[in-house]
mmCIF file of N, CA and C in Angstrom:
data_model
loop_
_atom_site.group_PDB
_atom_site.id
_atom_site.type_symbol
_atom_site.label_atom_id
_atom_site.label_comp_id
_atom_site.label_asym_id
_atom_site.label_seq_id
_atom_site.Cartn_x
_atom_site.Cartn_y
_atom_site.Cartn_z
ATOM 1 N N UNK A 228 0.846 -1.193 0.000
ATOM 2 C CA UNK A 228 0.000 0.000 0.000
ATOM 3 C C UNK A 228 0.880 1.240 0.000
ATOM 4 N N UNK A 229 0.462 1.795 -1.216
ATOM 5 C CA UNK A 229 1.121 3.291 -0.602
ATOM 6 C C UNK A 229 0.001 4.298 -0.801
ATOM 7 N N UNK A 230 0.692 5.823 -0.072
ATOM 8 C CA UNK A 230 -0.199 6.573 -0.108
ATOM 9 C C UNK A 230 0.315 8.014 -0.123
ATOM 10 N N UNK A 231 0.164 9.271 -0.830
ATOM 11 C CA UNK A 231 0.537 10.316 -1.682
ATOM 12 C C UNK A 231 -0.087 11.236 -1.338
ATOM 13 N N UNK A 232 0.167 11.913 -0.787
ATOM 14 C CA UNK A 232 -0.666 13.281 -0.138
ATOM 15 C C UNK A 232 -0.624 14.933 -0.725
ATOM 16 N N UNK A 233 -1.239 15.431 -0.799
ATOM 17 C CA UNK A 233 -0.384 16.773 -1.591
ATOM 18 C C UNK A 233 -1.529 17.918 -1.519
ATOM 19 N N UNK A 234 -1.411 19.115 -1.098
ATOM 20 C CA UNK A 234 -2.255 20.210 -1.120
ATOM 21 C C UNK A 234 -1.875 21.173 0.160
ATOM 22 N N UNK A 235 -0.679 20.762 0.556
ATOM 23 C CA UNK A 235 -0.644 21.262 2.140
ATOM 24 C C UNK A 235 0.088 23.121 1.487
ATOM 25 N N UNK A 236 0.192 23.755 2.024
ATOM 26 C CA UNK A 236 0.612 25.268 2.107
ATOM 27 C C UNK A 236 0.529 26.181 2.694
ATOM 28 N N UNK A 237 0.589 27.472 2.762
ATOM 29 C CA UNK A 237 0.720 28.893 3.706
ATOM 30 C C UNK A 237 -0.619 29.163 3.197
ATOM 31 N N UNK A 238 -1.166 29.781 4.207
ATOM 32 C CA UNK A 238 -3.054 30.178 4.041
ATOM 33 C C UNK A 238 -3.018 31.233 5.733
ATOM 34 N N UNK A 239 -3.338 31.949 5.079
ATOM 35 C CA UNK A 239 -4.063 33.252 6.421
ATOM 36 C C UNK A 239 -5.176 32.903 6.784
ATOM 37 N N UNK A 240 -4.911 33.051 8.541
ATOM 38 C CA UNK A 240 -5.938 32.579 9.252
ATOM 39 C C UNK A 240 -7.557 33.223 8.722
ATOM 40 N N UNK A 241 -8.153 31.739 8.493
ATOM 41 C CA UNK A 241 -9.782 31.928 8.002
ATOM 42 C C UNK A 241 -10.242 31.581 6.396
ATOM 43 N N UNK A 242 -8.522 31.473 6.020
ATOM 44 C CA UNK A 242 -8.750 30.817 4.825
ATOM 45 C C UNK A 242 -9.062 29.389 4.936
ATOM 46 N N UNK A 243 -9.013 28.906 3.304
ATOM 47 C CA UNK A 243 -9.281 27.339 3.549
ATOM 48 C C UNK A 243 -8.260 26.983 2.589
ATOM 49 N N UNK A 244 -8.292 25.401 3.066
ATOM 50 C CA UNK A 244 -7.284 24.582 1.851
ATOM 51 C C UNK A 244 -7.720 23.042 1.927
ATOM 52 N N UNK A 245 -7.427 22.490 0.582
ATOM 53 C CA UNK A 245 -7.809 21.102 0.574
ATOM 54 C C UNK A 245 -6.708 20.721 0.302
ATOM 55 N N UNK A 246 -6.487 18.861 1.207
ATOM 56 C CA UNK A 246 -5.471 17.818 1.269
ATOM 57 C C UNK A 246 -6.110 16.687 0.038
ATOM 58 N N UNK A 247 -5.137 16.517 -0.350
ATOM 59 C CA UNK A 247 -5.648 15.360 -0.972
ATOM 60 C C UNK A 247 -4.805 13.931 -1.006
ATOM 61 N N UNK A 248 -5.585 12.971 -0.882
ATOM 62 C CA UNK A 248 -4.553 11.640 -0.485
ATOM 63 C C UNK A 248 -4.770 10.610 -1.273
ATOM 64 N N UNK A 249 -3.766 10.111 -2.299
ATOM 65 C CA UNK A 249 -4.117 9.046 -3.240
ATOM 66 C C UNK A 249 -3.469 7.588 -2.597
ATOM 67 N N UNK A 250 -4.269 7.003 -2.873
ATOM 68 C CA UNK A 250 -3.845 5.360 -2.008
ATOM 69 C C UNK A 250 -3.691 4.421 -3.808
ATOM 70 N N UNK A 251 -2.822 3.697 -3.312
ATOM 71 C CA UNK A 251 -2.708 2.183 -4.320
ATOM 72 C C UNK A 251 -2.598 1.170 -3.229
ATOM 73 N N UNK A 252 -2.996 -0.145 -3.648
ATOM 74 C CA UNK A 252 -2.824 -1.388 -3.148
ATOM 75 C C UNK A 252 -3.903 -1.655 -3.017
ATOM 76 N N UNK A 253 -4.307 -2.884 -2.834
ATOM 77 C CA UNK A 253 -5.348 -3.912 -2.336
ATOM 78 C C UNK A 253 -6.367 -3.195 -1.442
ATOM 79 N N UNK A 254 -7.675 -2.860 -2.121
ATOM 80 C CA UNK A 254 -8.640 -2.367 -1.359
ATOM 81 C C UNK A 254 -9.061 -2.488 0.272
ATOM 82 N N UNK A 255 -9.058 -4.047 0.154
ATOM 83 C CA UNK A 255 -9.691 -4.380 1.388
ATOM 84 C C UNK A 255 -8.834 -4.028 2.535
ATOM 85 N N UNK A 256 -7.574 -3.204 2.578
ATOM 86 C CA UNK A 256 -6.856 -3.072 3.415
ATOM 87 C C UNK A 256 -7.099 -1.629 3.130
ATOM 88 N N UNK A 257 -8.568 -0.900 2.460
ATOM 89 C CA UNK A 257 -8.019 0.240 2.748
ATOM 90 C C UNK A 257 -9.550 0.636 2.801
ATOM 91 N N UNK A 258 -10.017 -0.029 4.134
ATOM 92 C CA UNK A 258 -11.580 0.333 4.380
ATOM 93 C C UNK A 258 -11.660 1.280 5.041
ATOM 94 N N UNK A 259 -10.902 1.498 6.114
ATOM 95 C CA UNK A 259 -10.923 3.269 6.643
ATOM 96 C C UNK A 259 -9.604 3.991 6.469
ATOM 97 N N UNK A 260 -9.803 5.157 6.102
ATOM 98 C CA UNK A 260 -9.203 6.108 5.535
ATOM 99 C C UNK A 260 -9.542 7.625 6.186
ATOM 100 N N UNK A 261 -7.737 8.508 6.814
ATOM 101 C CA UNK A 261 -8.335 9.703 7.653
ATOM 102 C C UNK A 261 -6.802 10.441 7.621
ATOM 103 N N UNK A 262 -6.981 11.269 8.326
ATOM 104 C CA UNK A 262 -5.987 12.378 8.228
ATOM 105 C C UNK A 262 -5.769 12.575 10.225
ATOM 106 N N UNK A 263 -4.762 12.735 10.231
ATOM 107 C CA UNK A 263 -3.930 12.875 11.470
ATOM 108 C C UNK A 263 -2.655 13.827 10.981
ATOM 109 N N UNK A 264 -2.727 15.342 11.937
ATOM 110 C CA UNK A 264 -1.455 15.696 12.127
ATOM 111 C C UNK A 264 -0.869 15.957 13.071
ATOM 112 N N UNK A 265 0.552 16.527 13.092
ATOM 113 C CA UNK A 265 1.700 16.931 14.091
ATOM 114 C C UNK A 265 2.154 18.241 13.953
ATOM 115 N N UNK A 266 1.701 18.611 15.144
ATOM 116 C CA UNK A 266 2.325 20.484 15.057
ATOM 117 C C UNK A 266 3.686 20.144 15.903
ATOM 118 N N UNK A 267 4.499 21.117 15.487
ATOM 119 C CA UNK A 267 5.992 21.004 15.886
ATOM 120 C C UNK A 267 5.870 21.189 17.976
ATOM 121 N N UNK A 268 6.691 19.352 18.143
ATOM 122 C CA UNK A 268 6.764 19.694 19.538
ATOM 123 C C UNK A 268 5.511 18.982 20.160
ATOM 124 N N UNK A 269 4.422 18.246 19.299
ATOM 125 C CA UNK A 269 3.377 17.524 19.891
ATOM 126 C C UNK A 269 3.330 16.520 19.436
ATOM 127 N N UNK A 270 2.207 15.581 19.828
ATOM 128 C CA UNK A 270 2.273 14.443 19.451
ATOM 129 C C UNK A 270 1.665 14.152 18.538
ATOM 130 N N UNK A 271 1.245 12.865 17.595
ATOM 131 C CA UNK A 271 0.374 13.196 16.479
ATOM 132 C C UNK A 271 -0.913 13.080 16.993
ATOM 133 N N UNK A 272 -1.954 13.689 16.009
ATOM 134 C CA UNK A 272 -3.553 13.350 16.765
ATOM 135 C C UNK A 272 -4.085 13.253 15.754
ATOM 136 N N UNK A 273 -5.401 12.456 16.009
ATOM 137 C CA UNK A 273 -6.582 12.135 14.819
ATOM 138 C C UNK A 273 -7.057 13.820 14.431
ATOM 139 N N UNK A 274 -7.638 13.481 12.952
ATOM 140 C CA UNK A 274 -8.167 14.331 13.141
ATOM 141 C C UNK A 274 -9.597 14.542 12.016
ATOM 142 N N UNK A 275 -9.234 13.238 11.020
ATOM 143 C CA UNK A 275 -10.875 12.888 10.701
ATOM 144 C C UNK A 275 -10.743 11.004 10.135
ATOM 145 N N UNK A 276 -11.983 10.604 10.111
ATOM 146 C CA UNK A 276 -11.960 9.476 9.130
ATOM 147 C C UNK A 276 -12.905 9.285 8.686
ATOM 148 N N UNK A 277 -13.023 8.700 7.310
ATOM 149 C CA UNK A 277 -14.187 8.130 6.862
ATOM 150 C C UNK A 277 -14.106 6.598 6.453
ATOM 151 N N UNK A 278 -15.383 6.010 6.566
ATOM 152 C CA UNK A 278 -15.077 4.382 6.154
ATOM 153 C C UNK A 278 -15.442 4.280 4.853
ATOM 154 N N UNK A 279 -15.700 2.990 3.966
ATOM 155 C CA UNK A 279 -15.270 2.694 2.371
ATOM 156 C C UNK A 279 -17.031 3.167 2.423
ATOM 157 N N UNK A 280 -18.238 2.878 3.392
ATOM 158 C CA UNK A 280 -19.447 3.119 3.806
ATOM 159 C C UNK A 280 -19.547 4.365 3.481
ATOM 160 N N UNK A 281 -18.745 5.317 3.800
ATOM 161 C CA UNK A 281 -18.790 7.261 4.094
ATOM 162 C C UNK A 281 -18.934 7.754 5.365
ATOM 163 N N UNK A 282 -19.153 6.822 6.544
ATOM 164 C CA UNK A 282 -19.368 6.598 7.818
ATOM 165 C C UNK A 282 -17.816 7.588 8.259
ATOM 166 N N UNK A 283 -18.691 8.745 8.657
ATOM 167 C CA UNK A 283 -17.302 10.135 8.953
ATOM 168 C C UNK A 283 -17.211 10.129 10.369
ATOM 169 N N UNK A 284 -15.925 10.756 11.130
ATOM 170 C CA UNK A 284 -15.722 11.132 12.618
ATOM 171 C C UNK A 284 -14.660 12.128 12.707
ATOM 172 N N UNK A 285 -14.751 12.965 13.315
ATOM 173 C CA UNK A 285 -13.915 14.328 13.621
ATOM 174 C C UNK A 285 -13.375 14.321 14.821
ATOM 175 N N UNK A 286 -12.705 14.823 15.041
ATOM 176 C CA UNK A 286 -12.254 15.478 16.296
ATOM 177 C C UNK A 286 -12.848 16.849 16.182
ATOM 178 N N UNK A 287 -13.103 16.916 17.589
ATOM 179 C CA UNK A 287 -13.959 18.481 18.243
ATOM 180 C C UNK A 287 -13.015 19.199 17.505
ATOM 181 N N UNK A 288 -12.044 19.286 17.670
ATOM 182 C CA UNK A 288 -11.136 20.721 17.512
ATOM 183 C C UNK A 288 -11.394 21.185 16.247
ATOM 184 N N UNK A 289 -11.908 20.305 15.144
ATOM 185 C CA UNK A 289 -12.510 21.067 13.747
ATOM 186 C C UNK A 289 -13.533 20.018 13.596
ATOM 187 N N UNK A 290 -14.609 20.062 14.076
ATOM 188 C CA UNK A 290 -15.923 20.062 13.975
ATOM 189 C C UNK A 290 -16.469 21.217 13.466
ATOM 190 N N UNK A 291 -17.552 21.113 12.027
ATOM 191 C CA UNK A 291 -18.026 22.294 11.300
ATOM 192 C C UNK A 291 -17.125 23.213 10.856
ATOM 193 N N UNK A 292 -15.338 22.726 11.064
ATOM 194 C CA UNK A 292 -15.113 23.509 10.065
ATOM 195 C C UNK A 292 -13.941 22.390 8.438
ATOM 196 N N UNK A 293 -13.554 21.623 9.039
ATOM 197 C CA UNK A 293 -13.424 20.275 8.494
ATOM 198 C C UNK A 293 -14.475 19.577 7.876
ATOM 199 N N UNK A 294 -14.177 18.601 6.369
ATOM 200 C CA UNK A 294 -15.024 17.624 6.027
ATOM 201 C C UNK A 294 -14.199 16.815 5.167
ATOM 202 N N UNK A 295 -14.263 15.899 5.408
ATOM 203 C CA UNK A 295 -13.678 14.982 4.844
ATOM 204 C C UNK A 295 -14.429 13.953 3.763
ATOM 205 N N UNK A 296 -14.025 13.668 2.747
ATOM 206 C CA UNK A 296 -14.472 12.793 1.798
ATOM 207 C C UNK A 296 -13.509 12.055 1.036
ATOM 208 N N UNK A 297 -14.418 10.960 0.548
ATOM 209 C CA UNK A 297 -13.378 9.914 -0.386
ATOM 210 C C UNK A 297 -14.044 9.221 -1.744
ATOM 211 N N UNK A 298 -12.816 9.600 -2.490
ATOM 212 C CA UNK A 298 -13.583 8.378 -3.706
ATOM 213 C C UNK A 298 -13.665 7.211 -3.663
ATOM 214 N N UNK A 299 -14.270 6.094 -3.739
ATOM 215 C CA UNK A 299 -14.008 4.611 -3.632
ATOM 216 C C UNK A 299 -13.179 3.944 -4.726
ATOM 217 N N UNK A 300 -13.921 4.599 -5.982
ATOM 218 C CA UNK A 300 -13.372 4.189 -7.597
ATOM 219 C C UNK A 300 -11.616 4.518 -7.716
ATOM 220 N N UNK A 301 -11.576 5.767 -7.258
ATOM 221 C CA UNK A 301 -9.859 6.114 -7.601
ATOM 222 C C UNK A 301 -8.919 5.756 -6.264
ATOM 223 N N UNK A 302 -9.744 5.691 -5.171
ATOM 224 C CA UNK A 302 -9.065 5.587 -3.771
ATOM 225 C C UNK A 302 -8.506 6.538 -3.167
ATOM 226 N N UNK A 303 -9.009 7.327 -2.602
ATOM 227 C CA UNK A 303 -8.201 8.982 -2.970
ATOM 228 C C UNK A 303 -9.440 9.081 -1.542
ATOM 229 N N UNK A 304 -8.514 9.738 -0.771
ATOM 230 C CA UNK A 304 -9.118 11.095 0.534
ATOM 231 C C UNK A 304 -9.004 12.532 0.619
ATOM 232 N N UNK A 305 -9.604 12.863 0.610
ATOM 233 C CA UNK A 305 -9.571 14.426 0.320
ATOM 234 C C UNK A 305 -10.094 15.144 2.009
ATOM 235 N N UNK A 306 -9.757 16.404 1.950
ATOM 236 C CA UNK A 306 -9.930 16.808 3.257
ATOM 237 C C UNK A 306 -9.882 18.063 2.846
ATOM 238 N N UNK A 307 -10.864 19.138 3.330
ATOM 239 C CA UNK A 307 -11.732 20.279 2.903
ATOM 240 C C UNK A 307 -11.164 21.226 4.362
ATOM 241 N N UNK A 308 -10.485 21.939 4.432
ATOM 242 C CA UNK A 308 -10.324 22.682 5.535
ATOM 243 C C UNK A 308 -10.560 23.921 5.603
ATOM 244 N N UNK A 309 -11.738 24.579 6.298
ATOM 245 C CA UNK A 309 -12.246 26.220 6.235
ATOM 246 C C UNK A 309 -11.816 26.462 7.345
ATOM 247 N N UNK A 310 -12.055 27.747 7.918
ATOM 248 C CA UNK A 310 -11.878 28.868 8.540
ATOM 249 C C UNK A 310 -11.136 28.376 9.389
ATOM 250 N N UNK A 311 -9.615 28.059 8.666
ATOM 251 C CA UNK A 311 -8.236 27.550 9.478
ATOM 252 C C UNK A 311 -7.867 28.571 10.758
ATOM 253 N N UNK A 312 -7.495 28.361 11.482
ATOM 254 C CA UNK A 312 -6.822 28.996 12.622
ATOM 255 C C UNK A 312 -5.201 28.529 12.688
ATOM 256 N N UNK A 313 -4.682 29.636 13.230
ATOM 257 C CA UNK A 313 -3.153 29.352 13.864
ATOM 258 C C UNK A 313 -2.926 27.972 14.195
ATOM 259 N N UNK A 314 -3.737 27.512 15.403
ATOM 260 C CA UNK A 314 -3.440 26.061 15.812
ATOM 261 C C UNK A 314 -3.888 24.894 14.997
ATOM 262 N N UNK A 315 -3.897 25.282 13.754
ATOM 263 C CA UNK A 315 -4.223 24.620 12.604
ATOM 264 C C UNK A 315 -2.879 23.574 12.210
ATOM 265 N N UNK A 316 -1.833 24.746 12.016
ATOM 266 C CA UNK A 316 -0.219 24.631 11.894
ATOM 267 C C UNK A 316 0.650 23.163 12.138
ATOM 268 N N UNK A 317 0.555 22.674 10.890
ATOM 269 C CA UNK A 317 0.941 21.094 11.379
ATOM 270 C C UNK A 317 1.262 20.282 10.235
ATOM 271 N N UNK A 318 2.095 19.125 10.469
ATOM 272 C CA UNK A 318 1.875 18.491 8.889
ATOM 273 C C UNK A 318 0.962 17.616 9.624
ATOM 274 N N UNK A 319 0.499 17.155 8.248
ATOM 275 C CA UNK A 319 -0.686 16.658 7.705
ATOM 276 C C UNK A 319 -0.354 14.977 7.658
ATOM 277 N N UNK A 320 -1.329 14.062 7.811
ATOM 278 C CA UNK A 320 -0.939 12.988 7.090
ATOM 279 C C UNK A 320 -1.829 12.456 7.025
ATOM 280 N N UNK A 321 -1.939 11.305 5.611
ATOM 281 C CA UNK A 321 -3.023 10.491 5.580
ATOM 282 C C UNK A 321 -2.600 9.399 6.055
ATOM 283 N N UNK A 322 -3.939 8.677 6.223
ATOM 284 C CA UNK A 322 -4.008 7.505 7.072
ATOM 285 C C UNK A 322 -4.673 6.347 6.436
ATOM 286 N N UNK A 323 -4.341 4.810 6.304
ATOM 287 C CA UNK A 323 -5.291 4.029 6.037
ATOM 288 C C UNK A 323 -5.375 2.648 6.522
ATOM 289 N N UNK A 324 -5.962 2.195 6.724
ATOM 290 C CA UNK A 324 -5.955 0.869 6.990
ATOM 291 C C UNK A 324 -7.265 -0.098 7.547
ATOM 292 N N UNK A 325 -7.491 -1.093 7.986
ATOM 293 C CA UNK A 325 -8.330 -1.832 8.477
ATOM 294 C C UNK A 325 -9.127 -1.408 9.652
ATOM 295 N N UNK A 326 -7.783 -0.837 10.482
ATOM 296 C CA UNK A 326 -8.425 0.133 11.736
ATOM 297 C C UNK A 326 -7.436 1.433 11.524
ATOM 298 N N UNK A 327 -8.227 2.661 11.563
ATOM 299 C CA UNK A 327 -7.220 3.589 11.180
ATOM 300 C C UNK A 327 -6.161 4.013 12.663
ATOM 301 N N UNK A 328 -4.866 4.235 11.772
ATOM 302 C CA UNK A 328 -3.998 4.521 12.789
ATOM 303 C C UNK A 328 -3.189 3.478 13.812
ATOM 304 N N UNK A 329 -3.750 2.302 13.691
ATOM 305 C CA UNK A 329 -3.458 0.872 13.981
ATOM 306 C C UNK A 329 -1.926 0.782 13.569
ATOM 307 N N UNK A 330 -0.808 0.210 14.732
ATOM 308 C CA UNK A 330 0.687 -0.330 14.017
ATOM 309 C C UNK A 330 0.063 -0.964 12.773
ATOM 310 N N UNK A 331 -0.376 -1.730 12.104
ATOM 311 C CA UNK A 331 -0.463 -2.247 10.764
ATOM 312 C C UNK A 331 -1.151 -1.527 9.853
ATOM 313 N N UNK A 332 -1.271 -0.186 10.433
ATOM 314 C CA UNK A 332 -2.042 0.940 8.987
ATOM 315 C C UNK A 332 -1.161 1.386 8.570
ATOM 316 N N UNK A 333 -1.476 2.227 7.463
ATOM 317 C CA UNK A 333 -0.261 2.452 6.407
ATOM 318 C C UNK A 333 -0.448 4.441 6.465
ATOM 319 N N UNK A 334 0.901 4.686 6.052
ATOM 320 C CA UNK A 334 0.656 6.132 6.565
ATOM 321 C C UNK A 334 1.444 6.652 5.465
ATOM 322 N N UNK A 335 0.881 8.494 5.110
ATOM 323 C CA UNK A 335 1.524 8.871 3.892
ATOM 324 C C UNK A 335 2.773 10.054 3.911
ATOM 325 N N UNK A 336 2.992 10.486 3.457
ATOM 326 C CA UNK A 336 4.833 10.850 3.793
ATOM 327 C C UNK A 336 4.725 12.122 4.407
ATOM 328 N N UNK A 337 3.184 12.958 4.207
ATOM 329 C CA UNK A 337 2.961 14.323 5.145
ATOM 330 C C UNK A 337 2.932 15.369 4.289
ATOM 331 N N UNK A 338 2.161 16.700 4.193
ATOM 332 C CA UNK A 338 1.951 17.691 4.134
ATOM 333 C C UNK A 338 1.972 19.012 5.184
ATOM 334 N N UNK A 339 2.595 19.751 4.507
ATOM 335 C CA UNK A 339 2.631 20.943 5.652
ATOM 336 C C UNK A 339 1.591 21.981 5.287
ATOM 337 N N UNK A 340 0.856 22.057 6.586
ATOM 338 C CA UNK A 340 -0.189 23.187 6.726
ATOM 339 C C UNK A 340 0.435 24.441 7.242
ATOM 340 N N UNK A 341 0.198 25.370 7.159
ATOM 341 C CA UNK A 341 0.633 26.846 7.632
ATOM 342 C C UNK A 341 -0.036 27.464 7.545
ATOM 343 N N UNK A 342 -0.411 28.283 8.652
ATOM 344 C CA UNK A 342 -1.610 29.535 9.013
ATOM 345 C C UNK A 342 -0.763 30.355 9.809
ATOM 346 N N UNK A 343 -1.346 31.370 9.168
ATOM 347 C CA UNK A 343 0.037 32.338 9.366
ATOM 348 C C UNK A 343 -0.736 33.722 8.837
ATOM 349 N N UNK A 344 -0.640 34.918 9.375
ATOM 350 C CA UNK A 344 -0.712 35.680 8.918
ATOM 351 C C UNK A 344 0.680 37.093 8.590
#
């Protein structure tokens, strides 16, 4: 399995930006699919998933302003980010696997977010 991430960049607080995450390999190992990042100096944290279903979950910290979606056909996660804030500031990563975030999920090489004014 691999997985290819790309959309991360500098955006002033309140802008938006979309991640996008392309997966290859064997489907059935790639029933949930999500995004987790790391701001410099923390640890990593969830921060959405969706299942192969569309069955979505957030973390509070971007609830209503996050959404996450996926294609099934191309395998691809995408992640919709509005009215970014400072503590936004983090790379990015996609996530996939059987259980997301699981030692045996597969993880993608990272994107950097920046909010910044």
């Amino acid at each position: 399995v691999q997985l290819q991430a790309s959309g991360g960049g500098l955006v002033q607080p309140g802008g938006s930006l979309r991640l996008s995450c392309a997966a290859s390999g064997p489907r059935f190992l790639l029933n949930n699919m999500g995004w987790y990042r790391q701001a410099l100096g923390k640890q990593r944290e969830f921060i959405a998933k969706i299942s192969s279903g569309g069955i979505t979950d957030y973390a509070d910290s971007v609830k209503g302003r996050f959404t996450i979606s996926r294609d099934n056909a191309r395998i691809t996660v995408d992640l919709q980010m509005n009215s970014l804030k400072p503590e936004d500031t983090a790379v990015y990563y996609c996530n996939a696997g059987l259980v997301l975030g699981a030692p045996s999920s597969y993880w993608g090489q990272g994107t950097q977010v920046t909010v910044s004014s």
